[in-house]
Structure formats: C-alpha cells, structure tokens
PDB file of C-alpha atoms and ligand atoms in Angstrom:
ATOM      1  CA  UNK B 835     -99.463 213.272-112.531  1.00 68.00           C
ATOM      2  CA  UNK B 836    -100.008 211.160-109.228  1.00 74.00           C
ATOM      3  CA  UNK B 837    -101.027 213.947-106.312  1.00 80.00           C
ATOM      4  CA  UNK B 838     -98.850 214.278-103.461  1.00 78.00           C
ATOM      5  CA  UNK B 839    -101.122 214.295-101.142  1.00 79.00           C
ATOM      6  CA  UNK B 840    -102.744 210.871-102.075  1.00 86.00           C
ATOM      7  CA  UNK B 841     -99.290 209.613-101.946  1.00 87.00           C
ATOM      8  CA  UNK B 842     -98.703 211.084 -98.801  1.00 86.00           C
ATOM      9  CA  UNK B 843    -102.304 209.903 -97.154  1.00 88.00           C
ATOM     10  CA  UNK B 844    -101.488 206.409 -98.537  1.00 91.00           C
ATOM     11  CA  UNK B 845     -98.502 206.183 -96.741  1.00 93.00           C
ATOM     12  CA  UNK B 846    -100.067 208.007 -93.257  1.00 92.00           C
ATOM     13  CA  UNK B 847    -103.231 205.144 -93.414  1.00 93.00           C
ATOM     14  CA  UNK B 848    -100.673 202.467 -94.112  1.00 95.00           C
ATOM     15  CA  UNK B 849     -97.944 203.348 -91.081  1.00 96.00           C
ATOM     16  CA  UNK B 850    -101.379 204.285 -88.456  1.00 96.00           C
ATOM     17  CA  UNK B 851    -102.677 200.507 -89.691  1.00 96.00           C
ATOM     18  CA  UNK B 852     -99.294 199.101 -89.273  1.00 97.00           C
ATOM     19  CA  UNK B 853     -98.245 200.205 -86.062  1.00 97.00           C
ATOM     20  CA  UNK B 854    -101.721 200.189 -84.666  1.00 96.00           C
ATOM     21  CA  UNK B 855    -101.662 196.797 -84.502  1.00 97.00           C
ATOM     22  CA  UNK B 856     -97.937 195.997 -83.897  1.00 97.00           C
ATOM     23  CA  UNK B 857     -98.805 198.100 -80.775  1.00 97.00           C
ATOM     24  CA  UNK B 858    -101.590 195.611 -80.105  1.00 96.00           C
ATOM     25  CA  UNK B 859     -98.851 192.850 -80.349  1.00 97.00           C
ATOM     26  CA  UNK B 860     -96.213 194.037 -78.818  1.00 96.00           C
ATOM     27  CA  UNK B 861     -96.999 197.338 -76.334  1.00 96.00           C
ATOM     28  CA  UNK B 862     -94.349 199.163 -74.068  1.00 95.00           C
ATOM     29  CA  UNK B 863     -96.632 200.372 -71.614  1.00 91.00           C
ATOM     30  CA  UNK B 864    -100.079 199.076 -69.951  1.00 88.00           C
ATOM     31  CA  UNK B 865    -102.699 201.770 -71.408  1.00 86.00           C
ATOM     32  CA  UNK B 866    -105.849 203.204 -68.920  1.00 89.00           C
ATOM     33  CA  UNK B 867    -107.423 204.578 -72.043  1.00 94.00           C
ATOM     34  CA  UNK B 868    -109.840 202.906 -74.148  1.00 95.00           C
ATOM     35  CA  UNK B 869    -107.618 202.431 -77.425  1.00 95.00           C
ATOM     36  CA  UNK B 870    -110.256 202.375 -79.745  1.00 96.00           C
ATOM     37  CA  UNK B 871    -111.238 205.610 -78.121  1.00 97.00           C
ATOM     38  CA  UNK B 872    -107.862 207.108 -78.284  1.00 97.00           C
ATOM     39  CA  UNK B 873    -108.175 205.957 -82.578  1.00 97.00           C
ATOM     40  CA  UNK B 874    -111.024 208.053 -82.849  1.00 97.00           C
ATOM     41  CA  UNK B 875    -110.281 211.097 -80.682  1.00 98.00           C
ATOM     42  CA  UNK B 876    -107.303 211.562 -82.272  1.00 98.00           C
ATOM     43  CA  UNK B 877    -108.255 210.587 -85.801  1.00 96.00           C
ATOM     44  CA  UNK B 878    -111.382 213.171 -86.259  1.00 97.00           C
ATOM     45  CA  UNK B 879    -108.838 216.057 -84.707  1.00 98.00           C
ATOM     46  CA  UNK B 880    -106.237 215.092 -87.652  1.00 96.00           C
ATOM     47  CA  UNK B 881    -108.525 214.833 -90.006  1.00 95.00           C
ATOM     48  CA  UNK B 882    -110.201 218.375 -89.318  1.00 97.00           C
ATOM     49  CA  UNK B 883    -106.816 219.329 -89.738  1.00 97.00           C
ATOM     50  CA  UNK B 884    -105.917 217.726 -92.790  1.00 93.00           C
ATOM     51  CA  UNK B 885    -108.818 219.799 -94.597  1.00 95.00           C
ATOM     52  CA  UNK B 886    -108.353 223.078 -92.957  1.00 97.00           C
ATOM     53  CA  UNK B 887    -104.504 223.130 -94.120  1.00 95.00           C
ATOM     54  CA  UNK B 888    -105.585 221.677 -97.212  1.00 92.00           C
ATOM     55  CA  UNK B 889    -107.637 224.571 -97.665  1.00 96.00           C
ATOM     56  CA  UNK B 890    -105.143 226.936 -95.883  1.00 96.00           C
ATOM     57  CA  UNK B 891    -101.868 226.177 -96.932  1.00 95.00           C
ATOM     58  CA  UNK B 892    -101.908 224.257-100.298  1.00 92.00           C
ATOM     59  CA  UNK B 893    -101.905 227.653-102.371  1.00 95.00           C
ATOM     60  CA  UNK B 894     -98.775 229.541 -99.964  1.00 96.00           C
ATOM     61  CA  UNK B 895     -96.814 226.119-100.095  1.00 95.00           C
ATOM     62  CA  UNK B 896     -96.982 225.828-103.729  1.00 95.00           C
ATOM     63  CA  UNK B 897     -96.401 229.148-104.752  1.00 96.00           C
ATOM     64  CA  UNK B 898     -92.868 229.165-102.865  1.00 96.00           C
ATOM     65  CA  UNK B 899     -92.296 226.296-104.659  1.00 96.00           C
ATOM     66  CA  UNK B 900     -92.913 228.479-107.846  1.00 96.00           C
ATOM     67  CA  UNK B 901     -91.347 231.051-106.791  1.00 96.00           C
ATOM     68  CA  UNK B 902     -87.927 229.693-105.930  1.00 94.00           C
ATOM     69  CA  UNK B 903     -87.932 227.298-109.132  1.00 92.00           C
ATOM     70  CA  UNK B 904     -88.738 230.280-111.465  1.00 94.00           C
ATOM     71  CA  UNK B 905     -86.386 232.972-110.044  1.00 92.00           C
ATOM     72  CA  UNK B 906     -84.011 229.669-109.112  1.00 89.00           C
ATOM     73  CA  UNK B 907     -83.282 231.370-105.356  1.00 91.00           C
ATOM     74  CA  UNK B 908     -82.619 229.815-102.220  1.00 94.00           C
ATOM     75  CA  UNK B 909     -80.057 228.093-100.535  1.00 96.00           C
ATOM     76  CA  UNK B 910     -80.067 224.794-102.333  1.00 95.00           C
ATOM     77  CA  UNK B 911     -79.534 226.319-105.686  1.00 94.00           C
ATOM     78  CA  UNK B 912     -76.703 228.781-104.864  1.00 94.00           C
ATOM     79  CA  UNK B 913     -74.875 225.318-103.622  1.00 95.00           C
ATOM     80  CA  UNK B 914     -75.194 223.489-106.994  1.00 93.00           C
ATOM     81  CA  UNK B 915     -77.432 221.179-105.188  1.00 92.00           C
ATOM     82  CA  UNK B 916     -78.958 219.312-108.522  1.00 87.00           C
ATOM     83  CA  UNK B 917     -80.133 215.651-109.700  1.00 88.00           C
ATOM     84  CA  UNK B 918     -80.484 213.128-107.147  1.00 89.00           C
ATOM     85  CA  UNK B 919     -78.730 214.543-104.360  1.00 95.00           C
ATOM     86  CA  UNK B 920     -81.699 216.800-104.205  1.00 96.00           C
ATOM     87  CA  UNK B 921     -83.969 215.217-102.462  1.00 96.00           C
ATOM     88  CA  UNK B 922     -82.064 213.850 -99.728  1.00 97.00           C
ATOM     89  CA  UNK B 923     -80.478 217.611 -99.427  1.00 97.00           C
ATOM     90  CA  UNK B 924     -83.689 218.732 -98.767  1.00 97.00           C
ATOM     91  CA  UNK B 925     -84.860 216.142 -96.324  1.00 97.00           C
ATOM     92  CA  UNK B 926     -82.428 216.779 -94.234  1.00 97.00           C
ATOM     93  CA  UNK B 927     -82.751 220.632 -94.439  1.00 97.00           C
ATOM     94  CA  UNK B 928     -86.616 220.402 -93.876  1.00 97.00           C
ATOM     95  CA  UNK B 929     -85.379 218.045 -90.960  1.00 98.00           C
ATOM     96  CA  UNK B 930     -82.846 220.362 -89.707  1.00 97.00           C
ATOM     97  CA  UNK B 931     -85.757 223.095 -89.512  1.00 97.00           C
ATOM     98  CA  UNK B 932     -87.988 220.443 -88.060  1.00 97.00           C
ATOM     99  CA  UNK B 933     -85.576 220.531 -85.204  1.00 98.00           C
ATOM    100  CA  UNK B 934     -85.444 224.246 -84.535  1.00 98.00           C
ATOM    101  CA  UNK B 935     -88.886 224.612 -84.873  1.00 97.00           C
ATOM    102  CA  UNK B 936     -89.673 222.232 -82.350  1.00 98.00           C
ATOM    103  CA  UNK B 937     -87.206 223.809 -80.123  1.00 98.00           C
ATOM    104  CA  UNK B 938     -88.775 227.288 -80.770  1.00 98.00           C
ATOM    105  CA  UNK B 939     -92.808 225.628 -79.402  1.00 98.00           C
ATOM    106  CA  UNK B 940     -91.242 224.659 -76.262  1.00 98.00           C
ATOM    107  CA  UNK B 941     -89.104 227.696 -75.540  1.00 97.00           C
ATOM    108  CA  UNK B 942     -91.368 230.896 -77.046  1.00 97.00           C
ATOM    109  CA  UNK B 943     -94.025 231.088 -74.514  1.00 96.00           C
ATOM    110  CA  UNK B 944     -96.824 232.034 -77.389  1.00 97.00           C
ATOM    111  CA  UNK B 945     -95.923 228.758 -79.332  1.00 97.00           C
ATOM    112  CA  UNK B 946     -95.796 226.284 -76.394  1.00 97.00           C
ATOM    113  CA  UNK B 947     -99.544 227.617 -75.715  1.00 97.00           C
ATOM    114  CA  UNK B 948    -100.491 225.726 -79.173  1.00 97.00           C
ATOM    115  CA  UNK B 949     -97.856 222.677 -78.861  1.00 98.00           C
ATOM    116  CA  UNK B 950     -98.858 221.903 -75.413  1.00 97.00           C
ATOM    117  CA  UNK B 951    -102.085 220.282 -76.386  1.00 97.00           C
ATOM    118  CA  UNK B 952    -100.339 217.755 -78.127  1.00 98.00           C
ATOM    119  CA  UNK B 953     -97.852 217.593 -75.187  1.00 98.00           C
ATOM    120  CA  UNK B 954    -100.913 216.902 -72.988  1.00 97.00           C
ATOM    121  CA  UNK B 955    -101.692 213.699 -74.023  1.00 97.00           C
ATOM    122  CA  UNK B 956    -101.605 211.365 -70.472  1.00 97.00           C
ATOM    123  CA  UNK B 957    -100.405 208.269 -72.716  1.00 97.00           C
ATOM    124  CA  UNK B 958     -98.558 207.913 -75.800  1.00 97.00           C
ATOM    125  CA  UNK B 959     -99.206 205.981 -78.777  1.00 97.00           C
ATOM    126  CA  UNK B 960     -99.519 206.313 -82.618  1.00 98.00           C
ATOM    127  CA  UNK B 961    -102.524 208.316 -82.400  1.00 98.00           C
ATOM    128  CA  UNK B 962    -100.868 210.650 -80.584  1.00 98.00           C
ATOM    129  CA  UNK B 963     -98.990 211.746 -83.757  1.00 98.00           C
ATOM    130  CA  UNK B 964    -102.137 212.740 -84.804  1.00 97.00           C
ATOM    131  CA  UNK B 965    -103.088 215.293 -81.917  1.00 98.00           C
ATOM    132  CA  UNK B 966    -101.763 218.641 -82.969  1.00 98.00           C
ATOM    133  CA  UNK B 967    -103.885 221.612 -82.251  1.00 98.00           C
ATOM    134  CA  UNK B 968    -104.712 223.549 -85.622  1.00 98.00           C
ATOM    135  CA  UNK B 969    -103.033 226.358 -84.412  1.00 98.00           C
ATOM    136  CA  UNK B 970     -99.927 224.741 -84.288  1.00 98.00           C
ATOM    137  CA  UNK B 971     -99.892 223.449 -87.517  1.00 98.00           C
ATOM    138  CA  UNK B 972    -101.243 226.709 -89.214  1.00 98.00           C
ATOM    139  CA  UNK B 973     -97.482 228.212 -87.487  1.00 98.00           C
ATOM    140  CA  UNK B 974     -95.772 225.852 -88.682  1.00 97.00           C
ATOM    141  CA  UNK B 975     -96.933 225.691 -92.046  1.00 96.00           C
ATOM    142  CA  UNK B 976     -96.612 229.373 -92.652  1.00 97.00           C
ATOM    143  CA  UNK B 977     -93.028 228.859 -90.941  1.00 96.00           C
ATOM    144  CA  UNK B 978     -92.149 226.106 -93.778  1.00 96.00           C
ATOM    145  CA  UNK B 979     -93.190 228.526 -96.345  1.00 96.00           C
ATOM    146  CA  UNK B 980     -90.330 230.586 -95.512  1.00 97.00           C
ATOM    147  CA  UNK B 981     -88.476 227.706 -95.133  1.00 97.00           C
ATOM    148  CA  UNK B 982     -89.201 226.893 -98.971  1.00 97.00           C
ATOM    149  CA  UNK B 983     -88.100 230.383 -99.967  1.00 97.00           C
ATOM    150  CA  UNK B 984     -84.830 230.497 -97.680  1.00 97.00           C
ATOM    151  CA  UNK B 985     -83.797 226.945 -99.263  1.00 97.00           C
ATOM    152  CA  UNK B 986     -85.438 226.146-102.748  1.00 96.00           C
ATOM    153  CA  UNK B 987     -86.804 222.442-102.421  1.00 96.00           C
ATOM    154  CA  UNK B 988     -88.341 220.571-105.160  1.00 94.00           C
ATOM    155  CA  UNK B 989     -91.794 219.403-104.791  1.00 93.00           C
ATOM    156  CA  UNK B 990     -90.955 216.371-104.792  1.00 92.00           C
ATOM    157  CA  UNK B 991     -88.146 216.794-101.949  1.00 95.00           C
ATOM    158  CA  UNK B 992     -90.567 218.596-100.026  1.00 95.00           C
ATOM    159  CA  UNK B 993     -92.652 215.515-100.515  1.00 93.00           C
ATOM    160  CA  UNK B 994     -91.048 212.904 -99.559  1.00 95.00           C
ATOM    161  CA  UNK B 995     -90.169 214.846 -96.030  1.00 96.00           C
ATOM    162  CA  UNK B 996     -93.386 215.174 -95.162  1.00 95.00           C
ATOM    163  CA  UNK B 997     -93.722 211.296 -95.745  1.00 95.00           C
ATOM    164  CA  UNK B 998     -90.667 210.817 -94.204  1.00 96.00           C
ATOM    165  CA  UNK B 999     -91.904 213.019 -91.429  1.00 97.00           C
ATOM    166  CA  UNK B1000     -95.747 211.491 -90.416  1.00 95.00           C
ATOM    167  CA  UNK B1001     -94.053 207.882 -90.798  1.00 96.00           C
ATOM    168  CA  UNK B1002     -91.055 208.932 -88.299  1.00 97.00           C
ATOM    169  CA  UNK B1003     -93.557 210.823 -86.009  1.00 98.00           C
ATOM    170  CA  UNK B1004     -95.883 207.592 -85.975  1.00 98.00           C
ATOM    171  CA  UNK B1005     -92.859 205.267 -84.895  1.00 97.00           C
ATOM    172  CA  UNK B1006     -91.471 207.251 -82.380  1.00 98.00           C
ATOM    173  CA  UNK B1007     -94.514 208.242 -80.680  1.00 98.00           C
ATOM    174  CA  UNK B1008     -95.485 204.595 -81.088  1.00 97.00           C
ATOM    175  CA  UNK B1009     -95.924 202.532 -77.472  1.00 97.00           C
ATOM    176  CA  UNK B1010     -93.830 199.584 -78.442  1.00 97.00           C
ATOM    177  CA  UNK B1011     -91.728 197.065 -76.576  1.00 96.00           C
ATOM    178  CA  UNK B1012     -88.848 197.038 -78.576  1.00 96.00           C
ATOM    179  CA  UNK B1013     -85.477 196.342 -76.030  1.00 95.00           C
ATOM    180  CA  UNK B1014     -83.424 199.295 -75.053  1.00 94.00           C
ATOM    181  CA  UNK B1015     -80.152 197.200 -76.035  1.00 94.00           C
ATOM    182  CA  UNK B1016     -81.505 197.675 -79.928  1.00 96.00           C
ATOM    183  CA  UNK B1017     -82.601 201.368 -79.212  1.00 95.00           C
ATOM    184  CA  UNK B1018     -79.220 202.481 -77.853  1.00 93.00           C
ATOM    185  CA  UNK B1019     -77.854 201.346 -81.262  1.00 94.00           C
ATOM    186  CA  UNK B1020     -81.072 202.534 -83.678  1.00 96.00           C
ATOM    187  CA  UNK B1021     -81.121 205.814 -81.800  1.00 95.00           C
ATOM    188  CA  UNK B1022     -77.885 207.084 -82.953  1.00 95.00           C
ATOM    189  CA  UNK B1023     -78.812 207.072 -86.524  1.00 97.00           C
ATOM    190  CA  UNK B1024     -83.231 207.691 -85.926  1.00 97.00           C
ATOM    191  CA  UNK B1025     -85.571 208.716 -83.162  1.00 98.00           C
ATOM    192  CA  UNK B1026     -86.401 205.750 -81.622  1.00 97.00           C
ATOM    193  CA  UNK B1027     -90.012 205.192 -79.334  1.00 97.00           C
ATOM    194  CA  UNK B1028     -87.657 205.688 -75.830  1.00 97.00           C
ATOM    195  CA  UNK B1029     -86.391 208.952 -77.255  1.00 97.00           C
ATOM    196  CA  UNK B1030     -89.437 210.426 -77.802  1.00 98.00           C
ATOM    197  CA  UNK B1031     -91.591 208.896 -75.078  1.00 97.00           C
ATOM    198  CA  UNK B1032     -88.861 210.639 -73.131  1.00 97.00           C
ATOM    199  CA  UNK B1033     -90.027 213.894 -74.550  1.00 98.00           C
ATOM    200  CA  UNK B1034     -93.126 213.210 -73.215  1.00 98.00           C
ATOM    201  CA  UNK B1035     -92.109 211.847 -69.728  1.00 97.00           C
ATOM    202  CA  UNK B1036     -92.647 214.347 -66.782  1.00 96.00           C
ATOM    203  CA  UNK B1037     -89.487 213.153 -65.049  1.00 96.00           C
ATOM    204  CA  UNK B1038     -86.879 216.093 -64.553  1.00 95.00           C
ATOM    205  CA  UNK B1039     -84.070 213.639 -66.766  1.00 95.00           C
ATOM    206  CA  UNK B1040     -85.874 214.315 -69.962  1.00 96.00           C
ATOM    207  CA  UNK B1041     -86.825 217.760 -69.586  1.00 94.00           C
ATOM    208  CA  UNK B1042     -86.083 219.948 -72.315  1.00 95.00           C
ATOM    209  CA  UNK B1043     -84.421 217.189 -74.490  1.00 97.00           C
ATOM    210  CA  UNK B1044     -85.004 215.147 -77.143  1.00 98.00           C
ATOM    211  CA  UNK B1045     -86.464 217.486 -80.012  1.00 98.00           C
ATOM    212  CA  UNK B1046     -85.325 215.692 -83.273  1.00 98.00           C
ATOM    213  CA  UNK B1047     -88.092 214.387 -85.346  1.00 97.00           C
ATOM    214  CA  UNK B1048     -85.895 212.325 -87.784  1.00 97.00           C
ATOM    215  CA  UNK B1049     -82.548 212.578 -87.667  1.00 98.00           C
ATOM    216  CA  UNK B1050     -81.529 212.274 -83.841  1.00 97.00           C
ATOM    217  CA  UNK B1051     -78.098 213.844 -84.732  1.00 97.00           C
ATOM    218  CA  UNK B1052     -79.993 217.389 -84.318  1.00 98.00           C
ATOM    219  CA  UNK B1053     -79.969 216.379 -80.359  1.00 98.00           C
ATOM    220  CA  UNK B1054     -76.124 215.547 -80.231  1.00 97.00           C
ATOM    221  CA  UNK B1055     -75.179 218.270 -82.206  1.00 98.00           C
ATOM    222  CA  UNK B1056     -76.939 220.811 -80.236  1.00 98.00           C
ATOM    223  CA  UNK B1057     -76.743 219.284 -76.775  1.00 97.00           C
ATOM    224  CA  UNK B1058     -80.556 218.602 -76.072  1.00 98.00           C
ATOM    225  CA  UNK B1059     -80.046 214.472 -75.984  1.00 97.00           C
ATOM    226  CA  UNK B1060     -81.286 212.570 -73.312  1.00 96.00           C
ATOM    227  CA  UNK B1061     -80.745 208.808 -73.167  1.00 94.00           C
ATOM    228  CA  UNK B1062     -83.287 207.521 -71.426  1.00 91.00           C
ATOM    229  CA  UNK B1063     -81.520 204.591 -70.041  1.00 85.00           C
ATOM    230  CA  UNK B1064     -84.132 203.555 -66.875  1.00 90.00           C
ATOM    231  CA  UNK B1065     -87.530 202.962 -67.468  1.00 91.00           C
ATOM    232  CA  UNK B1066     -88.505 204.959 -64.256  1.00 93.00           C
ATOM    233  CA  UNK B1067     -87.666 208.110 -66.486  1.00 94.00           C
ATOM    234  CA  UNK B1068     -90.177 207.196 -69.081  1.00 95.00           C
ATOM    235  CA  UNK B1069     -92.905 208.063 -67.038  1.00 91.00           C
ATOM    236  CA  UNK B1070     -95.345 209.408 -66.585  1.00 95.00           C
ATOM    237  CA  UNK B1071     -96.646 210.753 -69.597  1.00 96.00           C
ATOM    238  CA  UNK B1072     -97.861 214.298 -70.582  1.00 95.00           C
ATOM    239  CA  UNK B1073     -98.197 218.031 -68.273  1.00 94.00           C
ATOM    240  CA  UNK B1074     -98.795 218.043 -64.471  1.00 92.00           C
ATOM    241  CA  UNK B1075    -101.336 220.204 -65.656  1.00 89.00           C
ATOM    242  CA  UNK B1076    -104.045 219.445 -67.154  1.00 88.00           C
ATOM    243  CA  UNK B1077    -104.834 215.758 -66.278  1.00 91.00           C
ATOM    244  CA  UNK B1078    -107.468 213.474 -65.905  1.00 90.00           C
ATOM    245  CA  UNK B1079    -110.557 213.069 -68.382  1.00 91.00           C
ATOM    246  CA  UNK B1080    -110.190 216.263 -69.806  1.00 93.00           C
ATOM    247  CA  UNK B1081    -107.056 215.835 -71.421  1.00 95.00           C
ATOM    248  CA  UNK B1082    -109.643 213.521 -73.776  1.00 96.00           C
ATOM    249  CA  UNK B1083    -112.147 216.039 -74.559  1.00 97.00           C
ATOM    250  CA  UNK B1084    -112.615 217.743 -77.838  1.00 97.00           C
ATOM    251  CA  UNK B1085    -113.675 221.540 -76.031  1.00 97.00           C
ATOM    252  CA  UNK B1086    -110.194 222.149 -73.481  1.00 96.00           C
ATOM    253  CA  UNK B1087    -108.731 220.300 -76.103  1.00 97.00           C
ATOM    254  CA  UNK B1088    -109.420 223.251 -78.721  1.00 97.00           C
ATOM    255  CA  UNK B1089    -108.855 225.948 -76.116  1.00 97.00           C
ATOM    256  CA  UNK B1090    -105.837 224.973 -74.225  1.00 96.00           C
ATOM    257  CA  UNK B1091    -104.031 228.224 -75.957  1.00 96.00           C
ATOM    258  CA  UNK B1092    -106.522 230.163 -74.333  1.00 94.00           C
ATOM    259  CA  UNK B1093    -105.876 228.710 -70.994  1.00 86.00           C
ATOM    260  CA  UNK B1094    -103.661 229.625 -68.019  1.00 71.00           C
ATOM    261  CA  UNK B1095     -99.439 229.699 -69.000  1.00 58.00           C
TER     262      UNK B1095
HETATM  263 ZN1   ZN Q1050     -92.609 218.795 -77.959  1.00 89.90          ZN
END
C-alpha cells in the first residue's frame, strides 16, 4: 500500500519547489529578507515538526480512524455519506473545521499565544506556510482527532485534505503578483494570495477577517471577509509586536507562548 505520508510529502516538496520559484518570477512584494534565509529558517522549523507529530500524532489519528470505521459512528455515516461522494464530503468538513479552528487561535487568548508565532512573520511567502510553532500543531492535531470521531472520514478523505490543505496554505501565503481583477473572481470560489496576505496585514481593514484556509465561502458565510481591494491595506506584514531581527530567530521564535499577551 503507497503511505500517505510519502504521498503527502511528495506533493508538499513539489508545491514549496513550484511556487518558490514562480515567486522568484513573478513576486507581489519587494522582500528585506534574505530568501534563501527565509527557505531555511522556515524549512528546519517544519521539518522538526513533521517528526515530532509523526511521532506524536500518527498512533491518535489512526486509531479514530479505526474506531469510527469499526463501530461505523460519526456524522458522515449516519448521513449515508458512501462511495465517491466521500471524499469530497470530508474535505469540506475537515475544511469547515479548518475554519473554526482558525477562528478559535485568534479569539481564545491561550491559543493565539501558539498561532502568533506564525502570525509574526514580518514578510510573507511560501515558507511562511511552513512556520507553525509545535505547539500549535500538537492543538490542532489532538483537535482533528475529535474531529475524526465527531464525523467518520476515511483515510483516504482525511488524506487528500491534508494535501489539499499544505498545497492551499502554500498558494495563499505565496508573495505573488497575480492582478487583483483575476483575484476578485478566483477568490469567490478559493483563498487567493490578497486574501490571506490580508490576514497578515496590520492595517485595521483586515483585522479579524479572512480565516478560510480552502474554501473562502467559510468567510461569507460567517461574516469575517475582507476584500482587500487597495494595496495600501496589504501592508505591512505580521504583529506590531515583536519586530525586527528577532522575528527570524530560532530561540523567541520557540518561546513566543511564553512571552507577554
Ligand atoms: Zn491566523
């Protein structure tokens, strides 16, 4: 049987590689960083990561996949949700959680301690898809468990989300010039680059908006949609607090939890 995570670590290498240097081509925004720095910074903290919820989670994640396929409980089966409808029905469940999860890191105090190192990032590019603090994605992981039991996934439904998911995260946190005029129409279907960056942006426009990960119908349906329309609200980038060089560095990187609010 092919592993699921060498599929999925195929397709994360392919989409960094890909956009990495369509960024190179064709970037949004001038960059003060060193990119190749930026690549490495934010590649060793994902890979760390990678192996500790490898370790961590692999066991918990499969066994509520056992669980719900041997007792056949959760959402998805009580709806007759069978056959190839399945998967799709359970990416855009996962995504639906996705959403409300995301919601839940900025607005419970405890969680935005771990989600605000990713937020802290003073640019935005690909590689910042890969900065999550390990804390986070413990949280989270734990949190899809549940999420497994409440709605009864396949593995292979479950798989091609989290595909779905690192490729979507890559493009919209990607710095790319693509014109606003094809945005306005690709963001009411996907999260485009704008939509997200505007997550980012510390402009009082895009504060609080823009959670979807996928899907950007999440945002319309719940009222947290910002179209960024001027490019004065798409910057700048990250926290008012912290900035400068230590936004790059591995050590306040690890502790921002344990720092201030
Ligand atoms: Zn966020």
């Amino acid at each position: 049987m092919i592993s699921p995570f060498a599929v999925r670590t195929a397709f994360y290498l392919f989409g960094f590689a890909a956009l990495l240097t369509l960024e190179r081509l064709v970037p949004y925004a001038g960059t003060e960083q060193k990119k190749s720095f930026r690549v490495l910074f934010h590649l060793g903290i994902s890979i760390v990561n990678s192996l500790v919820l490898y370790l961590l989670l692999t066991w918990p994640i499969f066994a509520a996949l056992a669980y719900t396929r041997s007792q056949e409980t959760g959402i998805a089966h009580l709806l007759g949700i069978s056959g190839w409808v399945e998967i799709p029905a359970a990416v855009i469940a996962l995504d639906f959680w996705d959403y409300w999860m995301h919601r839940a890191n900025h607005r419970i105090p405890f969680l935005w301690r771990f989600h605000k190192a990713h937020h802290s990032d003073m640019e935005i590019d690909v590689t910042t898809a890969a900065r999550f603090h390990i804390g986070e994605l413990v949280i989270s992981g734990c949190a899809k468990c549940l999420m497994i039991l409440a709605w009864g996934p396949s593995l292979w439904g479950v798989v091609a989300f989290d595909i779905l998911l690192s490729g979507a995260s890559q493009f919209h946190h990607s710095n790319l010039r693509i014109p606003f005029a094809v945005q306005d129409r690709v963001e009411r279907f996907i999260v485009t680059p704008r939509m997200h960056r505007c997550h980012h942006a510390l402009h009082k426009n895009c504060f609080n908006t823009n959670f979807s990960a996928v899907l950007s119908l999440w945002d319309r349906i719940f009222g947290s949609y910002h179209l960024a329309g001027k490019p004065e609200e798409l910057t700048p980038i990250g926290l008012s607090k912290p900035r400068g060089a230590e936004t790059m560095e591995i050590k306040p990187f690890l502790l921002t939890p344990f720092k201030g609010e």
